PDB file of C-alpha atoms in Angstrom:
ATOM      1  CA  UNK A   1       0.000   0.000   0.000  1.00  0.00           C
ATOM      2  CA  UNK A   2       2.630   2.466   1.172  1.00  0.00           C
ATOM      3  CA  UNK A   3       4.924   1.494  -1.988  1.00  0.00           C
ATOM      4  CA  UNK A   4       1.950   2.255  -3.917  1.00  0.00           C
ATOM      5  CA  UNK A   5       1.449   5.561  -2.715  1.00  0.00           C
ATOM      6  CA  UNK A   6       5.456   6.632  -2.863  1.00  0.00           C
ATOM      7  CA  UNK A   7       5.115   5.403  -6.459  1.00  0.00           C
ATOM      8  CA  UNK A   8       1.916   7.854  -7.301  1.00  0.00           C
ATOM      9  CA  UNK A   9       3.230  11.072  -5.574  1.00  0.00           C
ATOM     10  CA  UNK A  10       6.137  12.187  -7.361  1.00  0.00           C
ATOM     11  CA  UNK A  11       3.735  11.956 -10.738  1.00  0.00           C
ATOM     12  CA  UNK A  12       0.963  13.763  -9.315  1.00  0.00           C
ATOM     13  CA  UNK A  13       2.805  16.661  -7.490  1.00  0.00           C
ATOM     14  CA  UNK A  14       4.801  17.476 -11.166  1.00  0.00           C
ATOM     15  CA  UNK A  15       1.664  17.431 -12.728  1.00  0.00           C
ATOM     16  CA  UNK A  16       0.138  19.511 -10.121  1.00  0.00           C
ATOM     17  CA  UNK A  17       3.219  22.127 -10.600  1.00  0.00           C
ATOM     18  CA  UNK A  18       2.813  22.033 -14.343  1.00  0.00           C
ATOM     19  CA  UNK A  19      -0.552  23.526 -14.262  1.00  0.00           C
ATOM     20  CA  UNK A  20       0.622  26.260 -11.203  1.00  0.00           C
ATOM     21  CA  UNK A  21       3.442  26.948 -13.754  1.00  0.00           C
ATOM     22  CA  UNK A  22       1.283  27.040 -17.093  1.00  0.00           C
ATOM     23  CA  UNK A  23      -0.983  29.511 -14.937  1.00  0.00           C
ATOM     24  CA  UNK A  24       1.790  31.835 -13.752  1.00  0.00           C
ATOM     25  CA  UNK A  25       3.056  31.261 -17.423  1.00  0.00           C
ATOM     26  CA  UNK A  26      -0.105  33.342 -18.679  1.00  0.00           C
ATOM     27  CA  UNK A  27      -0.003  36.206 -16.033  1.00  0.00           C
ATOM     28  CA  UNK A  28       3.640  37.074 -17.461  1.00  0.00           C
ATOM     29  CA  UNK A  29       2.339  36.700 -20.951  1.00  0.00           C
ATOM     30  CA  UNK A  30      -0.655  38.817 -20.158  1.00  0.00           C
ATOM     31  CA  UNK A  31       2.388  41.507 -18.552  1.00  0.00           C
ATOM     32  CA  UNK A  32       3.872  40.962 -22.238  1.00  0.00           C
ATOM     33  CA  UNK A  33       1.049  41.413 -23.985  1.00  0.00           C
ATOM     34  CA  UNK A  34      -0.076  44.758 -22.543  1.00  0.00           C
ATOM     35  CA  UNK A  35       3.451  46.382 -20.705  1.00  0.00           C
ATOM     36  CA  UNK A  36       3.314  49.897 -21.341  1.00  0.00           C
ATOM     37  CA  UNK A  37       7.135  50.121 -22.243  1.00  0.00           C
ATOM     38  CA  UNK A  38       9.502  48.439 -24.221  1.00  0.00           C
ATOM     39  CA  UNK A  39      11.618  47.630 -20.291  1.00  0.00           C
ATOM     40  CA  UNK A  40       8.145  46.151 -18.953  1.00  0.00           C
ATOM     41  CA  UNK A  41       7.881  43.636 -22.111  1.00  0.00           C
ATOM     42  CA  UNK A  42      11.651  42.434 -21.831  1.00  0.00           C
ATOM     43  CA  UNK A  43      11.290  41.686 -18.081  1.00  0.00           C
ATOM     44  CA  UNK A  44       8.253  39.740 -18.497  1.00  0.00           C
ATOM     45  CA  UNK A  45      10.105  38.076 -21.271  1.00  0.00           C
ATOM     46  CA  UNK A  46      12.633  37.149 -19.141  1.00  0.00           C
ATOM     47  CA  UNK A  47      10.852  35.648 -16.523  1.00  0.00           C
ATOM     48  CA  UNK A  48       8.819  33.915 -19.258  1.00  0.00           C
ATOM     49  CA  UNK A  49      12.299  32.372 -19.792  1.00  0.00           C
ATOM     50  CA  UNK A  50      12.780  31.662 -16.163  1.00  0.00           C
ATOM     51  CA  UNK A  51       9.379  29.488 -15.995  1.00  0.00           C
ATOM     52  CA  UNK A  52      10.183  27.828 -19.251  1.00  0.00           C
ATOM     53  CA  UNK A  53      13.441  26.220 -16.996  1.00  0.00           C
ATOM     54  CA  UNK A  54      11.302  25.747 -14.160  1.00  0.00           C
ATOM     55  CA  UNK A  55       8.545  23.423 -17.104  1.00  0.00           C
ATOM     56  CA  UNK A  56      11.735  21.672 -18.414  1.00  0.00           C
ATOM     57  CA  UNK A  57      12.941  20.437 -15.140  1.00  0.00           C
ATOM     58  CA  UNK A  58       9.667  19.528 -13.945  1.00  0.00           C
ATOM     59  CA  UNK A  59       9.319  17.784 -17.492  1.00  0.00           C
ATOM     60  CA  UNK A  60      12.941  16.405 -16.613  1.00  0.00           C
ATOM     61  CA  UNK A  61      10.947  14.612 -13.432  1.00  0.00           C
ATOM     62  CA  UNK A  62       7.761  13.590 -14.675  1.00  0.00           C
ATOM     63  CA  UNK A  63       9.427  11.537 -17.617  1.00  0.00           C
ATOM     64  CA  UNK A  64      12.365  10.465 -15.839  1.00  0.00           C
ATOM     65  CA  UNK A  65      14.557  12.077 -18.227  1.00  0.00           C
ATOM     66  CA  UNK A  66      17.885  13.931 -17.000  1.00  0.00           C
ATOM     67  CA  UNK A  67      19.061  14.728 -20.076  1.00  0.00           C
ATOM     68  CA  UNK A  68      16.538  17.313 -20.426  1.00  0.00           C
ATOM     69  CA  UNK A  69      18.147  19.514 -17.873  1.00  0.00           C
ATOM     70  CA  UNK A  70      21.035  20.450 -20.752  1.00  0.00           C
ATOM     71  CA  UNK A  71      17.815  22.073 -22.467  1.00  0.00           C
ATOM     72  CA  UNK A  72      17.031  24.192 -19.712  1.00  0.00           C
ATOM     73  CA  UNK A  73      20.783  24.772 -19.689  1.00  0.00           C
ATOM     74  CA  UNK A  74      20.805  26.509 -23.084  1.00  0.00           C
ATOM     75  CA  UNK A  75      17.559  28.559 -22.500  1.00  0.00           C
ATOM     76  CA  UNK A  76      19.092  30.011 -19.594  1.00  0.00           C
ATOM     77  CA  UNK A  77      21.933  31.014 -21.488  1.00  0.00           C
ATOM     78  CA  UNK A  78      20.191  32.293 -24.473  1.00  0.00           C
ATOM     79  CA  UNK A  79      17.872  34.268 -22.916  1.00  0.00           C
ATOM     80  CA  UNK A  80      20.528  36.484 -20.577  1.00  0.00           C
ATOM     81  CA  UNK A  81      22.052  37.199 -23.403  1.00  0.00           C
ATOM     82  CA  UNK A  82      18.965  37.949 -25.438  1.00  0.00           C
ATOM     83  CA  UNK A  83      18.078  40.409 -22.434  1.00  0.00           C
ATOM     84  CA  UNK A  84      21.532  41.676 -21.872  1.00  0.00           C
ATOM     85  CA  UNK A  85      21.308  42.537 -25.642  1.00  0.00           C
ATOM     86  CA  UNK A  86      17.700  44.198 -25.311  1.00  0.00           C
ATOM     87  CA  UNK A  87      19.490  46.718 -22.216  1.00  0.00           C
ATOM     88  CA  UNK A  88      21.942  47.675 -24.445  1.00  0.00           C
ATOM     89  CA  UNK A  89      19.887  48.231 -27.046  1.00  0.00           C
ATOM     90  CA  UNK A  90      16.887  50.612 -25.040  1.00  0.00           C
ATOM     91  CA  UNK A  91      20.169  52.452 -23.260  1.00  0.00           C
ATOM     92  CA  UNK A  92      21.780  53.187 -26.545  1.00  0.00           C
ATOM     93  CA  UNK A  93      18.249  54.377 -28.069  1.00  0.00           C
ATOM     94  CA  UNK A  94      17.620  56.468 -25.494  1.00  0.00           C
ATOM     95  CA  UNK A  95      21.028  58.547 -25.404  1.00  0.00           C
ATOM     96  CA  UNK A  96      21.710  60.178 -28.788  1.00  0.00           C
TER      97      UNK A  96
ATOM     98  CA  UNK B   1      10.372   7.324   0.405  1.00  0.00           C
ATOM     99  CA  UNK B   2      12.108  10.347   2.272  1.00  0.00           C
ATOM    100  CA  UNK B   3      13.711  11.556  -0.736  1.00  0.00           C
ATOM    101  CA  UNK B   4      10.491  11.647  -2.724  1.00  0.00           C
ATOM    102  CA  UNK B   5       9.127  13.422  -0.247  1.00  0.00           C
ATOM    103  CA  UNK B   6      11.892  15.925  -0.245  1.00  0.00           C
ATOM    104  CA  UNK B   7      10.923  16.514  -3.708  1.00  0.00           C
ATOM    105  CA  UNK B   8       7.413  16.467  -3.133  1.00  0.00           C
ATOM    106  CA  UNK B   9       8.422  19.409  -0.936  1.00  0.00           C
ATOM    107  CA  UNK B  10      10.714  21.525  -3.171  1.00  0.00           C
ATOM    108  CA  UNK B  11       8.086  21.168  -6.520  1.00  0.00           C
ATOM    109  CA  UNK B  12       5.780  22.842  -4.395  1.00  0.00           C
ATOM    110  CA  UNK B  13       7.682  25.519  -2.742  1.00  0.00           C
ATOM    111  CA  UNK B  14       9.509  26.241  -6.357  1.00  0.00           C
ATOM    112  CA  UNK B  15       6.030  26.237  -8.171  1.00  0.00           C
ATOM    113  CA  UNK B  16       4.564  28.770  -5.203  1.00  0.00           C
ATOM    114  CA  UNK B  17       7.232  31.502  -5.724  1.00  0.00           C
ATOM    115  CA  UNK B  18       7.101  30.923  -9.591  1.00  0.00           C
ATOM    116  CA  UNK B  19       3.530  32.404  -9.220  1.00  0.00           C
ATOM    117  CA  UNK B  20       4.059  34.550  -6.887  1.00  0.00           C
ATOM    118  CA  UNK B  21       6.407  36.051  -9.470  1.00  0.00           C
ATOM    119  CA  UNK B  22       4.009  36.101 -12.348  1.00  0.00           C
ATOM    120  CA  UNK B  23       1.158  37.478  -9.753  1.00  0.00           C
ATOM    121  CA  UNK B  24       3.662  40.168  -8.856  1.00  0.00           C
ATOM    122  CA  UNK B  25       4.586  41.192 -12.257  1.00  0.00           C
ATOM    123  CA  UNK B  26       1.001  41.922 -13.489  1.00  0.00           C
ATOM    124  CA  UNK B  27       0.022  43.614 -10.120  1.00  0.00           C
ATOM    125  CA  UNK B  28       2.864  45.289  -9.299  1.00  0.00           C
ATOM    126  CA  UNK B  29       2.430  49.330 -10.348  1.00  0.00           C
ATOM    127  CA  UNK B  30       5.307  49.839 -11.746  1.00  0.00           C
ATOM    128  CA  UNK B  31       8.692  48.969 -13.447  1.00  0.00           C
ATOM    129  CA  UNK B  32      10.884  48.724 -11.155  1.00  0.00           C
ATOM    130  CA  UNK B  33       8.993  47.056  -8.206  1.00  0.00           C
ATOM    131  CA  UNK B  34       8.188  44.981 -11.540  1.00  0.00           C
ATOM    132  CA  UNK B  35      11.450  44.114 -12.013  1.00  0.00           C
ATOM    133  CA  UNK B  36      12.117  42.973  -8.481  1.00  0.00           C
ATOM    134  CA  UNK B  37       9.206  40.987  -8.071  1.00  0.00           C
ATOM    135  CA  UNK B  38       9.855  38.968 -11.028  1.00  0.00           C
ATOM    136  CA  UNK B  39      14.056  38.825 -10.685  1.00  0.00           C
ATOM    137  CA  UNK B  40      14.123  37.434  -7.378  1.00  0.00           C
ATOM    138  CA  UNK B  41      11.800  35.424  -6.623  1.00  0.00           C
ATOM    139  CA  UNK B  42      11.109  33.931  -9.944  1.00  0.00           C
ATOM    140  CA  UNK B  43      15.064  32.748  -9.166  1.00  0.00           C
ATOM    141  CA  UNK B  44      13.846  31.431  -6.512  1.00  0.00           C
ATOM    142  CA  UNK B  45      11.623  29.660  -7.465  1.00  0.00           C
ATOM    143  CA  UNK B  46      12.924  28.061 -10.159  1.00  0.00           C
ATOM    144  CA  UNK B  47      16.075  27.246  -7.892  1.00  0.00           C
ATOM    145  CA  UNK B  48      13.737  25.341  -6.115  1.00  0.00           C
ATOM    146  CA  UNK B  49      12.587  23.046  -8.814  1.00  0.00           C
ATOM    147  CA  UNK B  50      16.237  22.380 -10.008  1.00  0.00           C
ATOM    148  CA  UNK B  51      16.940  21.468  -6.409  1.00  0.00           C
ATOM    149  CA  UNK B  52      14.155  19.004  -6.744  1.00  0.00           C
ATOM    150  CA  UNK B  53      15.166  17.484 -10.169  1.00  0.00           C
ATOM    151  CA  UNK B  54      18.735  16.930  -8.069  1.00  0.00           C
ATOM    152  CA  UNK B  55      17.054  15.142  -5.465  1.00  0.00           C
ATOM    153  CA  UNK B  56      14.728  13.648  -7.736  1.00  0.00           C
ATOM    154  CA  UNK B  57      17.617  11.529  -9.561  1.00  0.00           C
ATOM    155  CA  UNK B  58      20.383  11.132  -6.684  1.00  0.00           C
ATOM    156  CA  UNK B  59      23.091  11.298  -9.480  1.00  0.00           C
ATOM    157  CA  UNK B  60      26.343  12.886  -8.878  1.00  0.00           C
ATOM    158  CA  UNK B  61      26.222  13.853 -12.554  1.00  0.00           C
ATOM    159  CA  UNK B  62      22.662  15.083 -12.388  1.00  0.00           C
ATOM    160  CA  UNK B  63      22.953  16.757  -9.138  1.00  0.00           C
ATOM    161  CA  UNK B  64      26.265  18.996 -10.688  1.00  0.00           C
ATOM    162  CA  UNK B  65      24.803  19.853 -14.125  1.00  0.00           C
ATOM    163  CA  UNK B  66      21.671  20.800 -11.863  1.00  0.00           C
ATOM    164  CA  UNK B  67      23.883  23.006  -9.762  1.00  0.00           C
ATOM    165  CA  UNK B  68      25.336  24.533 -12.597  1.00  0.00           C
ATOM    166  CA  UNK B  69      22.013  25.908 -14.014  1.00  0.00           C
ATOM    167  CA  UNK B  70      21.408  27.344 -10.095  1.00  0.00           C
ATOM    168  CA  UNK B  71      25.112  28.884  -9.993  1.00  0.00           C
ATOM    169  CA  UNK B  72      24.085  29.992 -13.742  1.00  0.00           C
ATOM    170  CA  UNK B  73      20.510  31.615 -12.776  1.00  0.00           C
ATOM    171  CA  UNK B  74      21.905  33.432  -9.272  1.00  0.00           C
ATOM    172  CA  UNK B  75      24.411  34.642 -10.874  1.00  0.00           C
ATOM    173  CA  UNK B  76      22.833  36.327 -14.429  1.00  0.00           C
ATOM    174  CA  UNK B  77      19.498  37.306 -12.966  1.00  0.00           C
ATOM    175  CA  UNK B  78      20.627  39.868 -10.544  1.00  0.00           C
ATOM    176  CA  UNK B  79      22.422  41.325 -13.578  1.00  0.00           C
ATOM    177  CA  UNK B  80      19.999  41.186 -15.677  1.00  0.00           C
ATOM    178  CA  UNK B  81      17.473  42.844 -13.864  1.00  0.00           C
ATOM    179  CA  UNK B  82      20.071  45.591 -12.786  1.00  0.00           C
ATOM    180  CA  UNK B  83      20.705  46.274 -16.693  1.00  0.00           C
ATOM    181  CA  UNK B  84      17.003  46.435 -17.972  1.00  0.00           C
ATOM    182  CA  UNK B  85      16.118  49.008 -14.771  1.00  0.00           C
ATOM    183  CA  UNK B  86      19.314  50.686 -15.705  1.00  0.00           C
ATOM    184  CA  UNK B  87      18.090  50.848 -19.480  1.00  0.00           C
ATOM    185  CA  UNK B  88      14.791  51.725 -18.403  1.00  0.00           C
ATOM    186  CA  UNK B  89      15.511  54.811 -16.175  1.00  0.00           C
ATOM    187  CA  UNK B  90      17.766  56.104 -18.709  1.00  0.00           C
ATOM    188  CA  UNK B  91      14.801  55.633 -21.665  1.00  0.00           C
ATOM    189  CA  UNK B  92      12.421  58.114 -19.104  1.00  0.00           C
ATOM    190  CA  UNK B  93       9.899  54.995 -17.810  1.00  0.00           C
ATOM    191  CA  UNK B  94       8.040  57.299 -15.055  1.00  0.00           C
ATOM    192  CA  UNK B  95       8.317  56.197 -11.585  1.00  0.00           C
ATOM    193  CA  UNK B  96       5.170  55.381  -9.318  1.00  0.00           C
ATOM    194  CA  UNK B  97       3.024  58.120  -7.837  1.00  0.00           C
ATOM    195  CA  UNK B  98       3.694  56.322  -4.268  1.00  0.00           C
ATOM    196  CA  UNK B  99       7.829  56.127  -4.817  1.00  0.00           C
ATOM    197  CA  UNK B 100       9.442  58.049  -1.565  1.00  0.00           C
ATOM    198  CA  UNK B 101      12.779  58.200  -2.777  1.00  0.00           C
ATOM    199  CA  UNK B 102      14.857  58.151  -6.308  1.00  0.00           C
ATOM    200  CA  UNK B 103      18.433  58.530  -5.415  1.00  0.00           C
ATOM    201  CA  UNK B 104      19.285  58.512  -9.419  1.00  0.00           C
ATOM    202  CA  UNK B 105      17.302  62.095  -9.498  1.00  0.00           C
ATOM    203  CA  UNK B 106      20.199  64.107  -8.056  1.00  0.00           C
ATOM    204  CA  UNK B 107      23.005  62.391  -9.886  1.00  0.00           C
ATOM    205  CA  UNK B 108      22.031  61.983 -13.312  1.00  0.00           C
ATOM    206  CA  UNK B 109      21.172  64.712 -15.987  1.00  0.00           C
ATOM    207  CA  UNK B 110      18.353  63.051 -18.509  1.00  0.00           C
ATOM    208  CA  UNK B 111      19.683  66.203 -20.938  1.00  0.00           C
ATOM    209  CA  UNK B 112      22.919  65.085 -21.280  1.00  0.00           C
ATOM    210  CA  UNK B 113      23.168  61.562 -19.846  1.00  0.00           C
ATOM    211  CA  UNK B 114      25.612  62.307 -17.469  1.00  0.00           C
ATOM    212  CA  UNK B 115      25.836  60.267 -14.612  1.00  0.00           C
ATOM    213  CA  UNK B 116      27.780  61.176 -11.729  1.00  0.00           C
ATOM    214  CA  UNK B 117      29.224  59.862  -8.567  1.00  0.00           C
ATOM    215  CA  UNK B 118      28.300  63.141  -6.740  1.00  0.00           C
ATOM    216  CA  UNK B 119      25.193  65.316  -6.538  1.00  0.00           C
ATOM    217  CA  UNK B 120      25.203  67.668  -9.400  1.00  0.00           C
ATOM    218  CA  UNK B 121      26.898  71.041  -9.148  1.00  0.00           C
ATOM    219  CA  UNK B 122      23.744  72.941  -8.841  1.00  0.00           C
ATOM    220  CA  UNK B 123      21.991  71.172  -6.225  1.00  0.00           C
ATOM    221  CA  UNK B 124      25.203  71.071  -4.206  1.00  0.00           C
ATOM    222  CA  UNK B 125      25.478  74.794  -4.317  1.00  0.00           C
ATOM    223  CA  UNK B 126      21.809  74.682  -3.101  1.00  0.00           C
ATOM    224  CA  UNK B 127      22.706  72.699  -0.347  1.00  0.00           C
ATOM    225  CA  UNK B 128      25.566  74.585   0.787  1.00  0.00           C
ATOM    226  CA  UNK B 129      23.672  77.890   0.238  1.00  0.00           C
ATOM    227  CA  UNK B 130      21.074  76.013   2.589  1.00  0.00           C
ATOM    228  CA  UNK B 131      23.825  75.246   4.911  1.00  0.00           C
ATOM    229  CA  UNK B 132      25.042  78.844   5.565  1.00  0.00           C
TER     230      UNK B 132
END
């Protein structure tokens, strides 16, 4: 019975996380969709990025997979320099 | 069993201050309290779940490329976030009505981009004419 149950709540606790993170996942999206500036849009799409490695590891547990942290590897490294790029870019726009 | 649990545990806690994040970055009023919601303790949270995925698996290999993407996120995210609010009080993004202070005000110049160490020259004079 017990061996049961420590086989069923790993499962159900990453599935339970997926759908707090798909929800949380739309609130920054909604920030994205409707930021008034340019700054407001490139922070929510960077903690869109965030939750995206937060999915992928939870993924990584639900199918038993550990190879699937090197993805969440790469989109961590992407996007800081995607945002790093996107500071640069707003500074040097806004001084002549 | 115990270790399970322990993941159980860190899923959870991860998955609360991921949407505590998003919550705080669409209620938040402003930028910069935007910013700070959503750079620490969206790191946070997503530490969390790495942690998990470490404990999850038990592998030596696992457990260090896991600690490499936690090393990776505390390190970039503070920086990040420091840039963009950098970029963004430069580009003019208006403060919230409720702000007390903005220690940038003295020291920078949005004419000519200047950013000093010290107050500007006239409000120093100000302050020393208010001192005598």
């Amino acid at each position: 019975m017990t061996l049961t149950v420590s086989f069923q709540i790993v499962p159900f606790t990453a599935m339970l996380t997926l759908n707090i993170f798909a929800i949380a996942m739309i609130f920054a999206m909604v920030r994205l969709l409707r930021g008034p500036s340019l700054a407001d849009r490139v922070v929510a799409l960077d903690l869109v990025a965030a939750l995206a490695v937060g999915v992928i590891a939870v993924y990584a547990i639900l199918t038993e997979q550990p190879m699937l942290l090197r993805a969440g590897i790469v989109v961590a490294l992407v996007i800081f320099v995607g945002t790093v790029a996107f500071a640069m870019y707003l500074e040097k726009r806004a001084k002549p | 069993m115990f270790f399970e649990l322990i993941t159980c545990f860190l899923l959870l806690i991860g998955a609360i201050f991921s949407f505590i994040a998003a919550l705080g970055i669409v209620r938040m009023p402003d930028l910069f309290t935007r910013m700070q919601a959503a750079a620490k303790t969206g790191t946070l949270g997503v530490g969390c779940t790495i942690l998990a995925v470490a404990t999850f698996f038990g592998d030596i290999g696992v457990a260090t490329r896991a600690g490499l993407v936690i090393l990776f996120l505390f390190l970039t995210s503070p920086i990040a976030a420091h840039m963009i609010a950098r970029a963004g009080y430069i580009s003019g993004v208006a403060l919230w009505s409720g702000s007390v202070t903005d220690e940038m005000r003295d020291q920078y110049d949005p004419v000519t981009h200047h950013l000093s160490s010290e107050p500007r020259k006239k409000s120093d004079n100000d302050s020393q004419m208010l001192g005598m």
